[in-house]
Coordinates of C-alpha atoms in Angstrom, one line a residue:
X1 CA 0.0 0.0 0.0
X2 CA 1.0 3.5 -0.7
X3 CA 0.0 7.1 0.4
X4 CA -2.4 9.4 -1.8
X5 CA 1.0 11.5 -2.4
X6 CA 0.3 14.3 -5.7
X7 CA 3.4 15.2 -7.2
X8 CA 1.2 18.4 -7.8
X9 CA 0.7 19.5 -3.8
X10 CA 4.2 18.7 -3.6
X11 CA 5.3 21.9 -5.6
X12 CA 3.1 24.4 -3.8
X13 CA 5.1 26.8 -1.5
X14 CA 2.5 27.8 0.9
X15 CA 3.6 31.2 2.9
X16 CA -0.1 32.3 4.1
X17 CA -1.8 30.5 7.2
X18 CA -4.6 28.6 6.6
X19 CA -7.4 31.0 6.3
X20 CA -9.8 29.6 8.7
X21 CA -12.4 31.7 10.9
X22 CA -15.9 32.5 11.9
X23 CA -17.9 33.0 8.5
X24 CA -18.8 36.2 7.9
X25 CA -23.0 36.5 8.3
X26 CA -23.8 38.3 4.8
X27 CA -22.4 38.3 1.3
X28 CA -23.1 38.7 -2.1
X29 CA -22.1 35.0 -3.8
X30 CA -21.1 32.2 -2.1
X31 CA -18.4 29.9 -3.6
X32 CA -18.5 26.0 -2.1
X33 CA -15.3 24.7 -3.2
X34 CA -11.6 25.9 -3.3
X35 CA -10.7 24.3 -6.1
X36 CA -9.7 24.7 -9.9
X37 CA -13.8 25.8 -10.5
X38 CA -14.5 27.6 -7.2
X39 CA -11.8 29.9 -7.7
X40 CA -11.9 30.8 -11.3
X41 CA -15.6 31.4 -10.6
X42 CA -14.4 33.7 -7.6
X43 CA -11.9 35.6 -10.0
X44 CA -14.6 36.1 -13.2
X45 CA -17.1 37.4 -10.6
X46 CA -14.8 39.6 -8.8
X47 CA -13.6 41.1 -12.6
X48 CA -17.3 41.4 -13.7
X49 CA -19.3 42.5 -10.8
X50 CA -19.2 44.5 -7.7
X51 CA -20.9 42.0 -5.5
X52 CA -18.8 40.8 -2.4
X53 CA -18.1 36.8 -2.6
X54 CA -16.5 34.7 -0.1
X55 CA -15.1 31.4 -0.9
X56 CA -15.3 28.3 1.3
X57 CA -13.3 25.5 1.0
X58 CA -13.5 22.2 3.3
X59 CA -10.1 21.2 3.2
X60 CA -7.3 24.0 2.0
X61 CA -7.1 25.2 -1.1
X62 CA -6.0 23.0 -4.5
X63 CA -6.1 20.0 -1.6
X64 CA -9.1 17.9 -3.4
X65 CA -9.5 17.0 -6.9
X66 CA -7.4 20.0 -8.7
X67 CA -4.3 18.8 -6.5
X68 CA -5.2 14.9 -7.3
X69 CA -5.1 15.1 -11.2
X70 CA -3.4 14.4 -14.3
X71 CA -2.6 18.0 -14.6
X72 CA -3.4 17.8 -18.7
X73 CA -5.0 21.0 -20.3
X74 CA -7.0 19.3 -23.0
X75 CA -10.3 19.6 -24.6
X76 CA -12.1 16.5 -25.3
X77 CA -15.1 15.2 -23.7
X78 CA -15.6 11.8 -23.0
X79 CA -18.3 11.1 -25.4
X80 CA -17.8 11.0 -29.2
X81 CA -19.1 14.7 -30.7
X82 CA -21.4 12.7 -33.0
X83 CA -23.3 11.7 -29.5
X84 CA -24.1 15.5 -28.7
X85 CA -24.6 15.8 -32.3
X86 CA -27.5 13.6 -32.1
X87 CA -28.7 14.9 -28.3
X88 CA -28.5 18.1 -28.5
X89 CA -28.3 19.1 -32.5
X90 CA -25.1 20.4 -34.4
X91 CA -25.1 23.9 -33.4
X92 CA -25.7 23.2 -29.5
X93 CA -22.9 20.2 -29.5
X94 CA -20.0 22.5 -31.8
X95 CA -20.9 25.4 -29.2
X96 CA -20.1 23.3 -26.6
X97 CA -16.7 21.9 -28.5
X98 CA -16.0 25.4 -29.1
X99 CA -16.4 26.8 -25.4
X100 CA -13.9 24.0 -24.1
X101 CA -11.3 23.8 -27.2
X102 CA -11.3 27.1 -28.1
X103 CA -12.8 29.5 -25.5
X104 CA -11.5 28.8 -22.6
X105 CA -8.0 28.5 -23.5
X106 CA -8.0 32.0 -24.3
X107 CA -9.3 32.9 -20.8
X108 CA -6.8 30.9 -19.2
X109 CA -3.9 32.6 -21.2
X110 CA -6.0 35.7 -20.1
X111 CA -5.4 35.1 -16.3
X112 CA -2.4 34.3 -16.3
X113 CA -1.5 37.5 -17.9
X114 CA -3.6 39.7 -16.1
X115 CA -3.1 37.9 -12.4
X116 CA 1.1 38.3 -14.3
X117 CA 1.2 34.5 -12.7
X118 CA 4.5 32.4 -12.9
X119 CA 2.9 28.7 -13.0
X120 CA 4.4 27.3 -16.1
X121 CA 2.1 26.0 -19.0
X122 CA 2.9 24.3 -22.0
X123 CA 1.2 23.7 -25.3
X124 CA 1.8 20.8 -27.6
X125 CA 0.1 18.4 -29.9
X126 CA -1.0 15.1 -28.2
X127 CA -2.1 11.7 -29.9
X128 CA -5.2 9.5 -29.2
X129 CA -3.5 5.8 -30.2
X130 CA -6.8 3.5 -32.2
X131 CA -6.6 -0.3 -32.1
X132 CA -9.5 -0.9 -34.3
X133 CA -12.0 -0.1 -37.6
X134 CA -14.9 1.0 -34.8
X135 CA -12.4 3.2 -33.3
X136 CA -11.3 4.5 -36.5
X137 CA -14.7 5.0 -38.0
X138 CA -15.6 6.9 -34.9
X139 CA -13.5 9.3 -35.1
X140 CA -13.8 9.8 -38.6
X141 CA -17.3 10.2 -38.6
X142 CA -16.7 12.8 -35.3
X143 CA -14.4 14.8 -37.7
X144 CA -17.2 14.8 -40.5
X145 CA -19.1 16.2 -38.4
X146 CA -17.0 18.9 -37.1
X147 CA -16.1 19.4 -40.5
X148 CA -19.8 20.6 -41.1
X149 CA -19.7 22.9 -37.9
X150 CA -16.7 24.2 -39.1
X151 CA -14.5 23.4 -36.3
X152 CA -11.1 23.2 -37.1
X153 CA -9.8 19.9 -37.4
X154 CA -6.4 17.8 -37.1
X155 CA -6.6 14.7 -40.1
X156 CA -6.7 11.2 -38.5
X157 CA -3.1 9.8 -39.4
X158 CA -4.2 6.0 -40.5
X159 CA -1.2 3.4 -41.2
X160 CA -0.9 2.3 -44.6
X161 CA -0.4 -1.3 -44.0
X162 CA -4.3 -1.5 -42.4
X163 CA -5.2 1.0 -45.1
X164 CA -4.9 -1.4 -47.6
X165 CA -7.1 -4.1 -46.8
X166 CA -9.7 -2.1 -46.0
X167 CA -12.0 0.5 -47.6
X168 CA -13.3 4.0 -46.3
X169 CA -16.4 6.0 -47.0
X170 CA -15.6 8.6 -49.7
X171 CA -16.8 11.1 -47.4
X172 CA -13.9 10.8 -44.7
X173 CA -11.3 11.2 -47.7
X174 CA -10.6 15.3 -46.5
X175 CA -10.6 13.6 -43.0
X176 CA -7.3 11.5 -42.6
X177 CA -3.9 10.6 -44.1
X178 CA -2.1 7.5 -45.1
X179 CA 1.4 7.1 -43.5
X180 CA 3.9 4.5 -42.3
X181 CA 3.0 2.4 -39.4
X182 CA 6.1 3.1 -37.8
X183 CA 4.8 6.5 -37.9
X184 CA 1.8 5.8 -36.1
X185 CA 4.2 3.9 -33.5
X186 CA 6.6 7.4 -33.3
X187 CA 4.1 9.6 -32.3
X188 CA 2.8 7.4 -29.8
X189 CA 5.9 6.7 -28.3
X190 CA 4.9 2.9 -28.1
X191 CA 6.5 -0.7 -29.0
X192 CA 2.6 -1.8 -28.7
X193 CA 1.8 -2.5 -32.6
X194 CA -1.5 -3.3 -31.9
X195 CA -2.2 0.8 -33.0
X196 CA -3.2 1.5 -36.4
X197 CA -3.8 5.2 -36.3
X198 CA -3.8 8.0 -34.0
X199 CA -5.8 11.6 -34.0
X200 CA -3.8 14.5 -33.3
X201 CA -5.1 17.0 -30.2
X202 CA -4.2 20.3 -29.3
X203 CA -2.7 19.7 -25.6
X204 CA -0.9 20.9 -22.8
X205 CA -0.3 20.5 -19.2
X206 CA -0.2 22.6 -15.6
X207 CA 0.1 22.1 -12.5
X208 CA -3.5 23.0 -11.8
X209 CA -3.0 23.1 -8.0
X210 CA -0.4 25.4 -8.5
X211 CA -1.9 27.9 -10.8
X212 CA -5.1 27.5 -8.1
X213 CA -2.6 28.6 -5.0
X214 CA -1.3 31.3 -6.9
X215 CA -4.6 32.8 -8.1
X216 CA -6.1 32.9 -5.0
X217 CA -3.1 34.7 -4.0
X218 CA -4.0 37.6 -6.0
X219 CA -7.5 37.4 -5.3
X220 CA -6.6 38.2 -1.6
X221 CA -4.6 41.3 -2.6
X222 CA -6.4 42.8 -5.4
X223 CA -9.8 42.7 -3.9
X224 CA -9.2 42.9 -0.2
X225 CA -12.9 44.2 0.4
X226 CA -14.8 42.4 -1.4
X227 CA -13.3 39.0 -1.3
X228 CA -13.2 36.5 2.0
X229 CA -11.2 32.9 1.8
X230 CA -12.5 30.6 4.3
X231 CA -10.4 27.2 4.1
X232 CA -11.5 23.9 6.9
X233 CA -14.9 25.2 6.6
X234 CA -16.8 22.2 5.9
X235 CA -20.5 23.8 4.7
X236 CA -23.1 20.4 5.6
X237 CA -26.2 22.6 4.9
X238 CA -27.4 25.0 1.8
X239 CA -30.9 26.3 2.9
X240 CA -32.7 27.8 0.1
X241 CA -35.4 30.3 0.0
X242 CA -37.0 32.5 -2.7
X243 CA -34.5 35.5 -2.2
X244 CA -31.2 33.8 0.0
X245 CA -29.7 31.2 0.7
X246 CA -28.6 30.0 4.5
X247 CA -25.6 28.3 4.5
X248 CA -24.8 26.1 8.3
X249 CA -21.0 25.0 9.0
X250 CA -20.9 23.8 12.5
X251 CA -22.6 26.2 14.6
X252 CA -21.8 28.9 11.7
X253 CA -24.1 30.1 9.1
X254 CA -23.8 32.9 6.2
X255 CA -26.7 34.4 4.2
X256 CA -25.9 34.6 0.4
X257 CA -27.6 36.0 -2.1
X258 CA -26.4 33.3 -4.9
X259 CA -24.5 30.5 -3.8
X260 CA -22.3 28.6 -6.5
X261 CA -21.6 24.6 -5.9
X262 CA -17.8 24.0 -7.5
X263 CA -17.2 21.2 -5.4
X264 CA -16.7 17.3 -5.8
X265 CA -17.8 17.1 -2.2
X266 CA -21.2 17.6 -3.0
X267 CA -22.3 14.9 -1.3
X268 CA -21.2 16.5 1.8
X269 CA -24.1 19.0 2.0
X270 CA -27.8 18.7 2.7
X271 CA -29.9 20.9 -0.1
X272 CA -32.7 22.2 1.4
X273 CA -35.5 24.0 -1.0
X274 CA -38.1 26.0 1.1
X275 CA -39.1 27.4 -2.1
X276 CA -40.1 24.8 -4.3
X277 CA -39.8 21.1 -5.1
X278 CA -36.8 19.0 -3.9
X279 CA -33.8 19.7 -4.8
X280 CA -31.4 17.3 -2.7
X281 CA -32.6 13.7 -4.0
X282 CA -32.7 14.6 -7.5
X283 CA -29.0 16.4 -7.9
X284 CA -27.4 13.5 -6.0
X285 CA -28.7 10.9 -7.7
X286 CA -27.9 12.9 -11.1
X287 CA -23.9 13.3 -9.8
X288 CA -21.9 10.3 -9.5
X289 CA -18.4 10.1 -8.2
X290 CA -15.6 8.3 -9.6
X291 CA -12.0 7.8 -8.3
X292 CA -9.2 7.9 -10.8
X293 CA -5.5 6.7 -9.5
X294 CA -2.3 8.3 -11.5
X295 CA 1.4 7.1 -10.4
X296 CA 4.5 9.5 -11.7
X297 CA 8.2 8.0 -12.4
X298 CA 10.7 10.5 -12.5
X299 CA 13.1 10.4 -15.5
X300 CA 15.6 12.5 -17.3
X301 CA 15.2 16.3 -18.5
X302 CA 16.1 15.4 -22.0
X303 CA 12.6 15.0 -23.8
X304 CA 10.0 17.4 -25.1
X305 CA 6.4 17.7 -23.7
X306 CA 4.0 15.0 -24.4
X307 CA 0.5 13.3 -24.2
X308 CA -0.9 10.5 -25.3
X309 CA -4.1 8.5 -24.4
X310 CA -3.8 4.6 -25.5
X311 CA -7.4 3.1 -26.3
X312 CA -7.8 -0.2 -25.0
X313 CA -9.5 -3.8 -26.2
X314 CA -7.7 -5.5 -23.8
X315 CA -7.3 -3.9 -20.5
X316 CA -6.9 -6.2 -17.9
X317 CA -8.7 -4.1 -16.0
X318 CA -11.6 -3.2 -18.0
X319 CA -10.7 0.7 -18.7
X320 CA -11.9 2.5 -22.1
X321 CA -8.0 3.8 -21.9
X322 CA -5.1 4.9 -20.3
X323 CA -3.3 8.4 -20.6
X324 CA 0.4 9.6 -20.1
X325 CA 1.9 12.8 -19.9
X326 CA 5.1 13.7 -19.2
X327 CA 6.5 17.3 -18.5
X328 CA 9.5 19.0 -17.1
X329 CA 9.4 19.2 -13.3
X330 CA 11.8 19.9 -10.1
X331 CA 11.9 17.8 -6.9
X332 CA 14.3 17.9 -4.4
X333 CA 16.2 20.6 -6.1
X334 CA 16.7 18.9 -9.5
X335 CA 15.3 19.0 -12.9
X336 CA 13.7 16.2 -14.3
X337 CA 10.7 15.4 -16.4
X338 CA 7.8 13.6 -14.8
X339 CA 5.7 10.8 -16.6
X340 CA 2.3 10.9 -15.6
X341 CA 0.3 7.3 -16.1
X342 CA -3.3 6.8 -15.5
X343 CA -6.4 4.9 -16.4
X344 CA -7.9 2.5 -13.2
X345 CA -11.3 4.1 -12.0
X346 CA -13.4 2.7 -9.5
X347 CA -17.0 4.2 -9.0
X348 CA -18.4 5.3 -5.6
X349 CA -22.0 5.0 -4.8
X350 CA -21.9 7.6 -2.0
X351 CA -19.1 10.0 -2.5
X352 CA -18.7 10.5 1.3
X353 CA -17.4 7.1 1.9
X354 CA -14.2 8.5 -0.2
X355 CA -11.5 9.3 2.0
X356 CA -8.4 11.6 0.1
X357 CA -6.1 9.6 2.6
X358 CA -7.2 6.1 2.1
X359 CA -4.1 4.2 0.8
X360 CA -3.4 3.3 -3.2
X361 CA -4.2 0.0 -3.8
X362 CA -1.2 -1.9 -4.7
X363 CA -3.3 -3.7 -7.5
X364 CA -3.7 0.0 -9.5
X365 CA 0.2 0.6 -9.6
X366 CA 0.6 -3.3 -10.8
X367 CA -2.0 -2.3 -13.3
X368 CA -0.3 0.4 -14.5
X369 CA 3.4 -1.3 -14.2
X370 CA 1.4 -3.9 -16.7
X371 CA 0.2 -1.3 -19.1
X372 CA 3.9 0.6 -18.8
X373 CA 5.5 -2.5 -19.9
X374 CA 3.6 -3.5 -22.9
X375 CA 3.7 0.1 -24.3
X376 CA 6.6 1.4 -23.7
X377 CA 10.5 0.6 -24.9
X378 CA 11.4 2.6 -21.9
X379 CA 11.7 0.4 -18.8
X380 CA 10.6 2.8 -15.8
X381 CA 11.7 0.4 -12.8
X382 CA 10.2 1.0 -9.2
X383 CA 13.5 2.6 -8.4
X384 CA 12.4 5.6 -10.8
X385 CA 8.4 5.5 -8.9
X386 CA 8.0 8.3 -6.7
X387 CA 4.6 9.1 -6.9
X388 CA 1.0 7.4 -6.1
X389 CA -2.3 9.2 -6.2
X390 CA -5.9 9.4 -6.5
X391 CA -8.8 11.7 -6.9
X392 CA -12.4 12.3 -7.2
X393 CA -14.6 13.1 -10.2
X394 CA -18.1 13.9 -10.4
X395 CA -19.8 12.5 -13.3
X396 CA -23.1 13.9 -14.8
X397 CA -25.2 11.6 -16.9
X398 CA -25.0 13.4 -19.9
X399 CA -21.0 13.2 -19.6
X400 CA -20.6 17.0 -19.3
X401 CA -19.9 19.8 -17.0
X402 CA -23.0 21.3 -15.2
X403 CA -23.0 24.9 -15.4
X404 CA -25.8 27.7 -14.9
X405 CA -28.9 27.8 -12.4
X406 CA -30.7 25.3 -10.5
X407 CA -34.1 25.4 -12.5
X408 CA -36.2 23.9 -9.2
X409 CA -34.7 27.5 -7.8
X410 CA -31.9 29.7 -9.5
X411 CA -30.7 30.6 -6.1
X412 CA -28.2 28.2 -6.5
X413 CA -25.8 27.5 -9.2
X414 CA -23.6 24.7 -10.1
X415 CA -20.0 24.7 -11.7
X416 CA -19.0 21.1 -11.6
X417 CA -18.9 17.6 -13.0
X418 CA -15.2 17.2 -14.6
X419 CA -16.0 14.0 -16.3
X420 CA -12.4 13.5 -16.1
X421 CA -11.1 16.2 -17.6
X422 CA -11.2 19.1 -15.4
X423 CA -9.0 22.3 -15.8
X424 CA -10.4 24.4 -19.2
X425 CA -14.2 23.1 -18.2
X426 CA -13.8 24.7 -15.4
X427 CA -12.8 27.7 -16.1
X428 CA -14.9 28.5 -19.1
X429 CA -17.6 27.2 -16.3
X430 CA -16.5 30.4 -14.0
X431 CA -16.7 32.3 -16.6
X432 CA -20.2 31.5 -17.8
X433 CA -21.5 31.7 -14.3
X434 CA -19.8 35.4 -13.7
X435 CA -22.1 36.2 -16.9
X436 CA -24.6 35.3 -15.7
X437 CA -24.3 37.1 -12.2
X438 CA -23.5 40.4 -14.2
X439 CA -26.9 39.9 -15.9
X440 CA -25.9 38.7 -19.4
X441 CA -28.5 37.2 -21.8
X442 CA -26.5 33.6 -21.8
X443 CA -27.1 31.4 -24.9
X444 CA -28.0 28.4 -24.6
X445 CA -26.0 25.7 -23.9
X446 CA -25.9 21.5 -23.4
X447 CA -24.3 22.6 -20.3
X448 CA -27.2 24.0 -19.2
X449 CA -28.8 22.5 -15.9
X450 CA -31.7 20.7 -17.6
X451 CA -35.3 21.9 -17.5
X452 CA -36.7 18.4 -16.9
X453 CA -35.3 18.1 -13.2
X454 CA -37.5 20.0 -12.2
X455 CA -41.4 19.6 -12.2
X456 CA -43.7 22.1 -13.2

């Protein structure tokens, strides 16, 4: 057994106490979660409005699911775009694809230069390794369709050898290119030769839990009356009524005008509508949590930026696919790069019998050590293991992020769900809700809390 041990918390230099007190009785918005989502919404809201806003974090800030990730800044969703396509219609589903791909990489380049923070990001073209013609046609079929939204698009690379037993739809021709297996191989950075093609992705990574720290940071100093940070604050119940809502820590409570749920944790808190039909059973049963586990294996500072996700037939243990990164990073006062490996899940019924300091199982590294071994030329021993870690993801039904207004009563407002990828859905998520709290006319989106939850 190991300890839940981020490589991520492990780079945060902390200089400010824990900022933990008596909640203040009145504000303007109420933020429930210090994380990635809670404090992007914080910064977007401070920026747009004048309303006061106090954050309120359980544990300390960056501590839950933005300081237990993979630390990738990607943009795909983990249902095909033809799926929305069909749900929602072709203008709703490439808005969406837009928001995350597009959107809300600009507003993250946008905080960081306006914040001037120092976390370092990098940007790079990842590769999505295919195994098989259902895989293949998927994609191709998900390009067609982006191709009609006109959302810019990276060809499917297909190896020639496959190509040339097997026949295409003429309408996927603009959509890919033929080259070399050992091409295919290359870019994925694999001895596995069960891949026959791989889709190019715009990429990146961060060390979300840094970037977190240090925006909260200058939150603290740039709006010193108007914003409160309240860390070991554990909120257990969110009273709504037509015009507030009441918010009960302990013997504590704060009255909010708005309060905003950007928390994993949700499961924690007791909704309570006094202003309409229930609110508690319905979101709970509608969010389901989902532990991912990651391991890092320190290597040499000779390679460029990567990511790659390797879609799986096989898996021993049943997982659609595994992911790597690897990116430059200091421990112990030397530079190294850091390969980032994940892919076993495990879903939890009740996402307050996760505990963030429950050991990693030993049969989740050995599952990874397995998947290590059979796709990469590079041996990375045990000796070169360093770290073990886990975290939890909310998962929506519709497989994406829940964003806007409670429609059984707007008083609350949710930015969460990370479906597994978590860093630019949540911030274009802060960003949508500061709209709306600055009165914008929002279009509509598949994000959208949906109508049907609640009854008329």
């Amino acid at each position: 057994m190991f300890i839940n041990n981020s490589p991520w918390l492990k780079q945060l230099a902390r200089t400010r106490p824990v900022a933990k007190g008596k909640m203040t009785e009145q504000t303007d918005i109420a933020i429930i979660g210090g994380g990635i989502a809670g404090v992007t919404t914080a910064y977007f809201t401070l920026l747009f409005t004048d309303k006061k806003v106090t954050l309120i974090e359980a544990d300390k800030i960056a501590h839950g699911a933005t300081g237990h990730n993979a630390g990738q800044v990607t943009s795909y969703f983990e249902a095909p775009f033809q799926d929305f396509v069909k749900k929602y219609g072709l203008e709703l589903a490439a808005h969406a694809q837009r928001a995350i791909e597009f959107d809300a990489r600009i507003l993250l380049n946008e905080i960081i230069r306006d914040a001037q923070l120092l976390t370092p990001k990098s940007e790079f073209e990842g590769y999505n390794g295919l195994e098989t013609k259902e895989q293949i046609l998927i994609s191709l079929e998900d390009l067609f369709q982006r191709g009609e939204a006109v959302i810019a698009t990276r060809a499917l690379l297909i190896s020639k050898e496959w190509h040339e037993h097997i026949h295409l739809p003429e309408k996927y021709k603009p959509y890919y290119s033929i080259v070399d297996k050992e091409n295919i191989l290359s870019l994925l950075e694999t001895i596995d030769d069960r891949y026959i093609a791989c889709l190019p992705f715009l990429s990146g990574c961060m060390n979300s839990a840094l970037f977190t720290e240090e925006l909260v940071g200058f939150l603290m100093s740039t709006y010193k009356e108007r914003f409160t940070l309240l860390e070991e604050t554990l909120v257990e119940d969110c009273i709504l009524s037509q015009n507030e809502a009441r918010l009960k820590s302990g013997t504590n409570e704060i009255h909010a005008s708005r309060v905003v749920l950007c928390t994993n944790g949700f499961e924690k808190i007791t909704l309570k509508n006094q202003s309409g039909s229930d609110i508690d059973t319905k979101f709970h049963h509608s969010v389901t949590g989902l532990i991912g586990y990651m391991a890092g294996f320190l290597d040499v500072p000779d390679q460029k930026p990567a990511a790659s996700i390797y879609s799986k037939t096989d898996s021993d243990t049943g997982e659609a696919y595994y992911y790597a990164t690897r990116r430059p990073y200091e421990h112990l006062g030397g530079k190294y790069n850091i390969l980032s490996v994940g892919g076993p899940e495990e879903m939890v019924e009740d996402t307050r019998t996760y505990d963030p300091k429950m050991p990693y199982p030993e049969k989740h590294l050995e599952f990874i050590f397995s998947f290590i071994k059979k796709t990469f030329s590079r041996t990375y021993e045990r000796s070169a293991f360093y770290f073990a870690w886990h975290g939890l993801m909310g998962y929506t039904p519709n497989g994406v992020r829940l964003i806007g207004s409670e429609p059984c009563n707007p008083i609350l407002m949710y930015n969460l769900g990370c479906n597994g990828v978590g860093i630019l859905p949540s911030i274009y998520g802060g960003h949508r809700i500061a709209r709306i709290l600055r009165g914008d006319t929002i279009e509509p989106s598949i994000f959208d809390p949906q109508d049907q939850r609640c009854p008329t």
